[in-house]
Tab-separated table of C-alpha atoms (C1' of nucleotides) in Angstrom:
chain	number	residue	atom	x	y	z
A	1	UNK	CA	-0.472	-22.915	10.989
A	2	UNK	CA	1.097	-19.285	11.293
A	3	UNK	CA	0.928	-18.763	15.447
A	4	UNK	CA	0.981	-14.887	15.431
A	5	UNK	CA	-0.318	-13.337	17.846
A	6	UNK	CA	-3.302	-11.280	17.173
A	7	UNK	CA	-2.896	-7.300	17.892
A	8	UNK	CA	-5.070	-5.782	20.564
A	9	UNK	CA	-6.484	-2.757	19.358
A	10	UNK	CA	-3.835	-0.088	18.999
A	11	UNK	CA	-5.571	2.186	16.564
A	12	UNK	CA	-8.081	5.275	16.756
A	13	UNK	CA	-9.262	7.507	14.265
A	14	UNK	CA	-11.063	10.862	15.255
A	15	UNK	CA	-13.280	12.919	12.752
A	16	UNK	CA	-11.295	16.653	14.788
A	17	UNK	CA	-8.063	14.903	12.899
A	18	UNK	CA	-7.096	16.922	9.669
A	19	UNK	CA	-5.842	13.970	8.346
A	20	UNK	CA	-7.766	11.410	6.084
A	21	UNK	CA	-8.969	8.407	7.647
A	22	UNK	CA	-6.722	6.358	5.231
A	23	UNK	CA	-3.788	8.904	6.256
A	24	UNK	CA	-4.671	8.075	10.231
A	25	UNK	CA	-4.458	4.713	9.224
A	26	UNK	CA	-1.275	4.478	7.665
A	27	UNK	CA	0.532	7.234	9.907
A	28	UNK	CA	-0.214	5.101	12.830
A	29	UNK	CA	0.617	1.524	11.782
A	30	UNK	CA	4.089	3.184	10.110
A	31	UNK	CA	4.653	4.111	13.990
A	32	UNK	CA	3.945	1.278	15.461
A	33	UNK	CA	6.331	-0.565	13.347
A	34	UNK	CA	8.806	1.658	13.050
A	35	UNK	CA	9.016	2.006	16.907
A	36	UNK	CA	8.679	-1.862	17.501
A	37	UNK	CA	5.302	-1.894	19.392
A	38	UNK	CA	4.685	-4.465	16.088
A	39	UNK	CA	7.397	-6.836	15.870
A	40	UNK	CA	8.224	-8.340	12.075
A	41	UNK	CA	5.251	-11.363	11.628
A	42	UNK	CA	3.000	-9.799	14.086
A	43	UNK	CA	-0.680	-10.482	12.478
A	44	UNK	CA	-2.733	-7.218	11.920
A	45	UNK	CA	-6.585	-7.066	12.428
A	46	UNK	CA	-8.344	-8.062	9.259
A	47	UNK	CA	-9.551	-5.814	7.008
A	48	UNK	CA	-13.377	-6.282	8.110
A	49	UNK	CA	-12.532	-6.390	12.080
A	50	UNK	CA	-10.416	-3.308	12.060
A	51	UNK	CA	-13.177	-1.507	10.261
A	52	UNK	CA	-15.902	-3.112	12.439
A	53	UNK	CA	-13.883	-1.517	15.405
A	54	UNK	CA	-13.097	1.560	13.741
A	55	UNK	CA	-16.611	1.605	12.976
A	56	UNK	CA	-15.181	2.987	9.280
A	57	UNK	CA	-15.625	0.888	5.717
A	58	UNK	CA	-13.884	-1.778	4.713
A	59	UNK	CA	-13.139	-0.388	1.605
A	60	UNK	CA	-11.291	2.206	3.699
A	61	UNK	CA	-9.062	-0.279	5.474
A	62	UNK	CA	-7.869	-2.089	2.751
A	63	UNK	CA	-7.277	0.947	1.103
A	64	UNK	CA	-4.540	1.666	3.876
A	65	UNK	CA	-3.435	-1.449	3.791
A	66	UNK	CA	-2.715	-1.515	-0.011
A	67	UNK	CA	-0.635	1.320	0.622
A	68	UNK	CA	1.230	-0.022	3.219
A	69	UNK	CA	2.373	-3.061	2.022
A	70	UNK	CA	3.367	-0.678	-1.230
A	71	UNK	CA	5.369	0.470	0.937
A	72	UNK	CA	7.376	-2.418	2.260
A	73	UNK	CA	5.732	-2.696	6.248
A	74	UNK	CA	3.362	-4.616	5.567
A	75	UNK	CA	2.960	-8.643	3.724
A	76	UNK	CA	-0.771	-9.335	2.820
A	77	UNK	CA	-1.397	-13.626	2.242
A	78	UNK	CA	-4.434	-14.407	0.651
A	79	UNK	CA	-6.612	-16.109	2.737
A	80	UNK	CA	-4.584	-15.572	6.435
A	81	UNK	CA	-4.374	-12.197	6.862
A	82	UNK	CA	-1.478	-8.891	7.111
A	83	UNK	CA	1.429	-9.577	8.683
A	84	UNK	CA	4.465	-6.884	9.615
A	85	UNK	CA	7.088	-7.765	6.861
A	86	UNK	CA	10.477	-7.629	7.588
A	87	UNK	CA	12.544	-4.638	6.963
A	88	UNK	CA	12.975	-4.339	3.237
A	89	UNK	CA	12.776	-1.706	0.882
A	90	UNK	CA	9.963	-1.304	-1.908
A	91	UNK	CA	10.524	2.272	-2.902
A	92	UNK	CA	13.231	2.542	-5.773
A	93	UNK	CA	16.149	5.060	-4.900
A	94	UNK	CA	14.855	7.859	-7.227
A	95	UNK	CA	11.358	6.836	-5.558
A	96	UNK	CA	12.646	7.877	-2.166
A	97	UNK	CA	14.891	10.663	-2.869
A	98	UNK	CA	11.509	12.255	-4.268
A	99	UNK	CA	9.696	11.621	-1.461
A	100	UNK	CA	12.197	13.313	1.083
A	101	UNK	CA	12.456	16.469	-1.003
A	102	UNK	CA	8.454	17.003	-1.056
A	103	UNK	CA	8.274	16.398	2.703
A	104	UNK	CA	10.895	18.481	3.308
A	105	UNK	CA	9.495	21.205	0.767
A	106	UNK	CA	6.234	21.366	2.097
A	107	UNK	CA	7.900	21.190	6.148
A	108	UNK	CA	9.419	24.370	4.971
A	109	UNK	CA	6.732	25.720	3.558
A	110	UNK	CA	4.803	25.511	7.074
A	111	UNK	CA	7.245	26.311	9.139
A	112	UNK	CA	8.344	29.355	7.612
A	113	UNK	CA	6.759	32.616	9.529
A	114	UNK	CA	6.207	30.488	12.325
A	115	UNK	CA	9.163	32.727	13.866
A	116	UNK	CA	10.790	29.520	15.803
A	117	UNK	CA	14.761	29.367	15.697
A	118	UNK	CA	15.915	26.898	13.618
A	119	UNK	CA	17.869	25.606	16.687
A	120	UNK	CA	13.731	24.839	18.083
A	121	UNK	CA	12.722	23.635	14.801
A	122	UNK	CA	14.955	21.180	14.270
A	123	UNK	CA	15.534	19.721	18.110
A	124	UNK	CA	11.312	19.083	17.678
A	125	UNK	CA	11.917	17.313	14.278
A	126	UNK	CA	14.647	15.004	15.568
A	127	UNK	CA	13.117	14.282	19.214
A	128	UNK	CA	10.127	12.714	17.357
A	129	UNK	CA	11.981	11.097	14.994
A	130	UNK	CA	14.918	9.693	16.916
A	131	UNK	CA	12.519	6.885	19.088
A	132	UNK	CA	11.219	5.666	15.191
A	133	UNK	CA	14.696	5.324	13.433
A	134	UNK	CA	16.788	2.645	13.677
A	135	UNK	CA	14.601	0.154	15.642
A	136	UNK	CA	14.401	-2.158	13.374
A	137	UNK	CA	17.077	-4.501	12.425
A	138	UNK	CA	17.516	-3.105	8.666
B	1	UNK	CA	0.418	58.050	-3.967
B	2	UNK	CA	2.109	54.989	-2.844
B	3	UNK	CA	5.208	54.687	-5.048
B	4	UNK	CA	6.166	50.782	-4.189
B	5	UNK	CA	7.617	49.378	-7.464
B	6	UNK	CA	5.077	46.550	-9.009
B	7	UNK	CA	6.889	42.798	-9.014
B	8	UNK	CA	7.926	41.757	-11.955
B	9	UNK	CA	6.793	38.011	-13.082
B	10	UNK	CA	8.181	35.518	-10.078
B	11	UNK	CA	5.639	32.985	-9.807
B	12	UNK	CA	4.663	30.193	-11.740
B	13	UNK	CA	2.014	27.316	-11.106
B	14	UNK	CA	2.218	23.572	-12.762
B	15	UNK	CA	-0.177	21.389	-13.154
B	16	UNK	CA	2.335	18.420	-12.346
B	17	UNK	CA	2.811	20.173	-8.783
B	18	UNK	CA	0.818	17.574	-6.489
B	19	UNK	CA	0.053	21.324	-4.419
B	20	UNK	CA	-3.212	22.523	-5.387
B	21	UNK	CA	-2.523	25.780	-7.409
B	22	UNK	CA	-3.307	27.752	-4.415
B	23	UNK	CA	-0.921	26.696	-2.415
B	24	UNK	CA	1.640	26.893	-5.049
B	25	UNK	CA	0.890	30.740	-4.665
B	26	UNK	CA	1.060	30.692	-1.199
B	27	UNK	CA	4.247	28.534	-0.859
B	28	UNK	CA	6.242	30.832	-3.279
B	29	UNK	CA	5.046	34.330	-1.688
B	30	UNK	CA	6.153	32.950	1.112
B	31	UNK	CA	9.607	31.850	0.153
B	32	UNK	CA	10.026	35.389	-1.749
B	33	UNK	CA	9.178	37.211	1.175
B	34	UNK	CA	11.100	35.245	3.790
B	35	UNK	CA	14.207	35.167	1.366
B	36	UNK	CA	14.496	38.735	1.045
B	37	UNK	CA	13.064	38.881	-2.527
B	38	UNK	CA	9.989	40.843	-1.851
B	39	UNK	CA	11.005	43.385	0.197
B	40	UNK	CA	8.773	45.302	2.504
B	41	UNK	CA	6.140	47.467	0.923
B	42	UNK	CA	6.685	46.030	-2.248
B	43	UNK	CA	3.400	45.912	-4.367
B	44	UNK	CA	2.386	42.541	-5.603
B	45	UNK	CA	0.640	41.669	-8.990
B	46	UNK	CA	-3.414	42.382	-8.813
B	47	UNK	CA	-5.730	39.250	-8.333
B	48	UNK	CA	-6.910	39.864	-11.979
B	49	UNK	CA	-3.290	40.729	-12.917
B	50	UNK	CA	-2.122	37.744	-11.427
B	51	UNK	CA	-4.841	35.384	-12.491
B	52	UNK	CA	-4.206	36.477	-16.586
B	53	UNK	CA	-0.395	36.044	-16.072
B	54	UNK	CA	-1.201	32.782	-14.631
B	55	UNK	CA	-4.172	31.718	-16.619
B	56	UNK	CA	-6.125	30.731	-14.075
B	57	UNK	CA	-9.490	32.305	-11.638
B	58	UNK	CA	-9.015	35.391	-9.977
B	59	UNK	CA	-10.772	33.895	-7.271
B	60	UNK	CA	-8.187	31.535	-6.752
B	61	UNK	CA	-5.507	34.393	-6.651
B	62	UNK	CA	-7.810	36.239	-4.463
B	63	UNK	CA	-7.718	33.034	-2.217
B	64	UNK	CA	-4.469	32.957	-2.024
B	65	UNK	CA	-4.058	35.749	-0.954
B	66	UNK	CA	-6.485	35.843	1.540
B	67	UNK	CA	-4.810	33.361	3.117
B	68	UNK	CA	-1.015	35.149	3.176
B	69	UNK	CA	-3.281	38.488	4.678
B	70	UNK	CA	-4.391	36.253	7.723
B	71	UNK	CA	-1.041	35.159	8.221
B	72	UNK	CA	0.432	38.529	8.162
B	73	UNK	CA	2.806	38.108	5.172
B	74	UNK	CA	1.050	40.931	2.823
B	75	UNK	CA	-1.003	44.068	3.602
B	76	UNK	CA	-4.155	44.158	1.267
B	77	UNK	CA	-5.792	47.597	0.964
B	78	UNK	CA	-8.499	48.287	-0.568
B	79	UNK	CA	-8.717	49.841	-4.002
B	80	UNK	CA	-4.762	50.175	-3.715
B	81	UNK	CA	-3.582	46.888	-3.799
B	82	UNK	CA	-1.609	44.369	-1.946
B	83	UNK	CA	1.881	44.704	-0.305
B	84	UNK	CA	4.495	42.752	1.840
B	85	UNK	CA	3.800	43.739	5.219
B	86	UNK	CA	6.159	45.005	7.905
B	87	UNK	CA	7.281	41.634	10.198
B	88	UNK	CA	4.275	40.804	12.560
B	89	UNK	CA	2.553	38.207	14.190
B	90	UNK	CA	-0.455	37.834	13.072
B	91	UNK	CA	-1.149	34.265	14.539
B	92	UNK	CA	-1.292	33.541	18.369
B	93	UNK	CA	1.340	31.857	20.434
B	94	UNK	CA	-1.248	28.604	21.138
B	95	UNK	CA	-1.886	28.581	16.427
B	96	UNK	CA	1.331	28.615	16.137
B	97	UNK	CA	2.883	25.926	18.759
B	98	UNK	CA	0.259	23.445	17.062
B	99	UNK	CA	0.988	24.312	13.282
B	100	UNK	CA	4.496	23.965	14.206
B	101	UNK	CA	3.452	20.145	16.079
B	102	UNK	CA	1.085	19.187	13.397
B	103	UNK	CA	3.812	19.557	10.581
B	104	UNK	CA	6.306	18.192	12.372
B	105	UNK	CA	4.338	15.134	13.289
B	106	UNK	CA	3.168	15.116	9.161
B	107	UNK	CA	6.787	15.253	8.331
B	108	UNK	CA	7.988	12.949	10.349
B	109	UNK	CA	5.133	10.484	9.346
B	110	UNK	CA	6.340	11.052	5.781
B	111	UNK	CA	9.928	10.309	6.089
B	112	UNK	CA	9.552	6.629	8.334
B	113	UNK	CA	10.498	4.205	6.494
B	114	UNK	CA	12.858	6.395	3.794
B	115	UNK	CA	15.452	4.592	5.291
B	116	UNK	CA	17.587	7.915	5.616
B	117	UNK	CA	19.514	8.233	8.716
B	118	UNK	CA	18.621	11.283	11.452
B	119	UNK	CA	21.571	13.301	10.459
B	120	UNK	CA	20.851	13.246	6.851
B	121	UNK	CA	17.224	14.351	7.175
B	122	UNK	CA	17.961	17.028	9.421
B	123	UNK	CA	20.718	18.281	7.013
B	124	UNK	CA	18.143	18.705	4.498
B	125	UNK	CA	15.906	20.437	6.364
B	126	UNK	CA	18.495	22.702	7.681
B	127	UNK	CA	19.831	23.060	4.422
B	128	UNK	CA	15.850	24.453	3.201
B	129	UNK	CA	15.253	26.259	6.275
B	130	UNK	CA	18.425	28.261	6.180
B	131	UNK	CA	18.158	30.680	3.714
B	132	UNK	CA	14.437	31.202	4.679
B	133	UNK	CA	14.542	32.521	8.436
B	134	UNK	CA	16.075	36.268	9.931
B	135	UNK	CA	16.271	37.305	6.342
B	136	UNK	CA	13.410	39.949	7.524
B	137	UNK	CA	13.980	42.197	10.037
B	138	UNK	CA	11.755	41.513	13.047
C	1	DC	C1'	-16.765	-31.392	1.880
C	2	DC	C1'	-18.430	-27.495	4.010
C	3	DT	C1'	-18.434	-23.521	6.515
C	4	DA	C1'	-16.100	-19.499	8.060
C	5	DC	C1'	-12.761	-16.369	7.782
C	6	DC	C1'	-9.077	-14.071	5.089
C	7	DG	C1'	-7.610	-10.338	1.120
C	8	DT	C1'	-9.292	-8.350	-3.049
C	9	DA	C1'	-12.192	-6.471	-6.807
C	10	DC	C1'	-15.939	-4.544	-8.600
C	11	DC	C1'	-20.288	-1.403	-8.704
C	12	DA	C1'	-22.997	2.875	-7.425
C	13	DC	C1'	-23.779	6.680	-4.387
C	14	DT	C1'	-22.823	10.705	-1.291
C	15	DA	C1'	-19.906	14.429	0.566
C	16	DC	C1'	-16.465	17.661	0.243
C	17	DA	C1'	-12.608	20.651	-1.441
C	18	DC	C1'	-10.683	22.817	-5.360
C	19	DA	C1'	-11.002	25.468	-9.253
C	20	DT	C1'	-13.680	27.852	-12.595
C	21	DG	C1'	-16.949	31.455	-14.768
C	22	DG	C1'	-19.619	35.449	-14.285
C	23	DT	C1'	-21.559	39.405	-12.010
C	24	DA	C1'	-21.450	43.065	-8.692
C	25	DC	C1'	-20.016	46.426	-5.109
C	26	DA	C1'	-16.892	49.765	-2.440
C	27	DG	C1'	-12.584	52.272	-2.309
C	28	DA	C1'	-8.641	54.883	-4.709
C	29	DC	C1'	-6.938	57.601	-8.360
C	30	DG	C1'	-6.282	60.698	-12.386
D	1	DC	C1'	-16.451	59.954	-14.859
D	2	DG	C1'	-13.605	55.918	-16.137
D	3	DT	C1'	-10.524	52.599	-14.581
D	4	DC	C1'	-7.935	50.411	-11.691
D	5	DT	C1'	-7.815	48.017	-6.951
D	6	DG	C1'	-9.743	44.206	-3.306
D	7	DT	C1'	-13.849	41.686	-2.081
D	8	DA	C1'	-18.290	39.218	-2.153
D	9	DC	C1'	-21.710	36.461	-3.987
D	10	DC	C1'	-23.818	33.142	-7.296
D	11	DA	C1'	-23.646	28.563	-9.905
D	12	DT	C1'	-20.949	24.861	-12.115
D	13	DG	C1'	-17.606	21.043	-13.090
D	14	DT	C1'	-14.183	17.835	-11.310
D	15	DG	C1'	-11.414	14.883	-8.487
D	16	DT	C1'	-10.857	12.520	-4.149
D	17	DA	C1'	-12.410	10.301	0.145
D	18	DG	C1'	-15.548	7.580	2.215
D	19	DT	C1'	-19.636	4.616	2.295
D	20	DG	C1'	-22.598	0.475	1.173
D	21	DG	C1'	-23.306	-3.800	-1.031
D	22	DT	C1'	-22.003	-7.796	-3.648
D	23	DA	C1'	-18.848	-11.226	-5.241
D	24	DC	C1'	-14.631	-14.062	-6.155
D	25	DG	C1'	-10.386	-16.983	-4.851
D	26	DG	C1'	-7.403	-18.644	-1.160
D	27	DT	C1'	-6.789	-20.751	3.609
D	28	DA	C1'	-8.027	-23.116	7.588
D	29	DG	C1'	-10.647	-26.230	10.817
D	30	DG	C1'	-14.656	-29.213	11.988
DNA sequence: CCTACCGTACCACTACACATGGTACAGACG
DNA sequence: CGTCTGTACCATGTGTAGTGGTACGGTAGG
């Protein structure tokens, strides 16, 4: 009975990517949602299909998954598939506040000896973060 | 006949640290230097030195280490020991325009979804960054 | 009802990075 | 020479990521 529309495919992982295949996973379906290409209710591929097209294990894909709708983006229903929940907020307070000081420890950490200003540094943090803030109706 | 005064004990490693333990190393000597705390020419502990204090592998120090040589931060020499270089580049203009994009795009991916507004974040980050950079004379 | 698709949960196996333990070599120094 | 330094190699254990296969319960449509 749920009519949502299906998502094309939007997603890529590459073995040159540092990252995890989980990580490229979740890094690029938090984008997506953040920046509104995936509207709240918009129906994800299945675990099996985006791992057929991915050409990666199922296993893998839910694994993503899991962690996403941990997270809040994402509402799994037995039986019909993952849909883009609506902006809510999973992570506890303490939860969060944790998370931000790590990130921003271990930013530090690389950026330090990179000899940019801190004028540079920062404009590059907040042009790729300003497009992914705010686009949702919190 | 190098007369650089030996560090006293600065570092410490935990277990509870999600940062593998050499990275812990490499995070703080970094931070010391860039802060001003390890001034140049200053001797650092030995790998075995190091590795007893710490009770864990020399050749984890010795990693460690390796890894702050290649970046320029220290000066190992050879049957002498290991010292905070003199302010150089050590990394080319190309490796260090994509460390600087690839941790920017892993912080970024990080802090989605925190649910903390631009200003905040970049406060924080400012905040870190700070004390950290033209504390060395370059 | 039955089939097909959905998420989810197991199991076992491989691959890789991290850390460890030990031994060994070349350079520097008293 | 003896002892400190960095460095290199060997083998080992461990944890995580990813794979492959099987199986269960829920949901929908013919």
């Amino acid at each position: 009975m749920t009519m949502s529309k299906t998502v094309p495919l939007f997603l890529s992982v590459s073995a040159a990517d540092p990252r995890s295949i989980t990580r490229q996973i979740t890094d690029g379906i938090r984008v997506a949602i953040a920046s509104g290409k995936l509207p709240v209710g918009a129906q994800l591929p299945s675990v099996r299909g985006l791992a057929l097209q991915l050409t990666i294990n199922p296993k893998t894909v839910a694994n993503a998954y899991g962690e996403l709708e941990s997270e809040g983006w994402l509402h799994a229903r037995q039986g019909l598939g993952l849909f883009v929940a609506a902006p809510r907020q999973r992570l506890s307070r303490p939860e969060r506040d944790r998370r931000l000081a790590v990130a921003v420890q271990a930013f530090t950490s690389e950026v330090i000896g990179l000899d940019y200003p801190l004028e540079h540094i920062l404009d590059r943090v907040s042009a790729k973060l300003t497009p992914l803030l705010n686009k949702r109706s919190a």
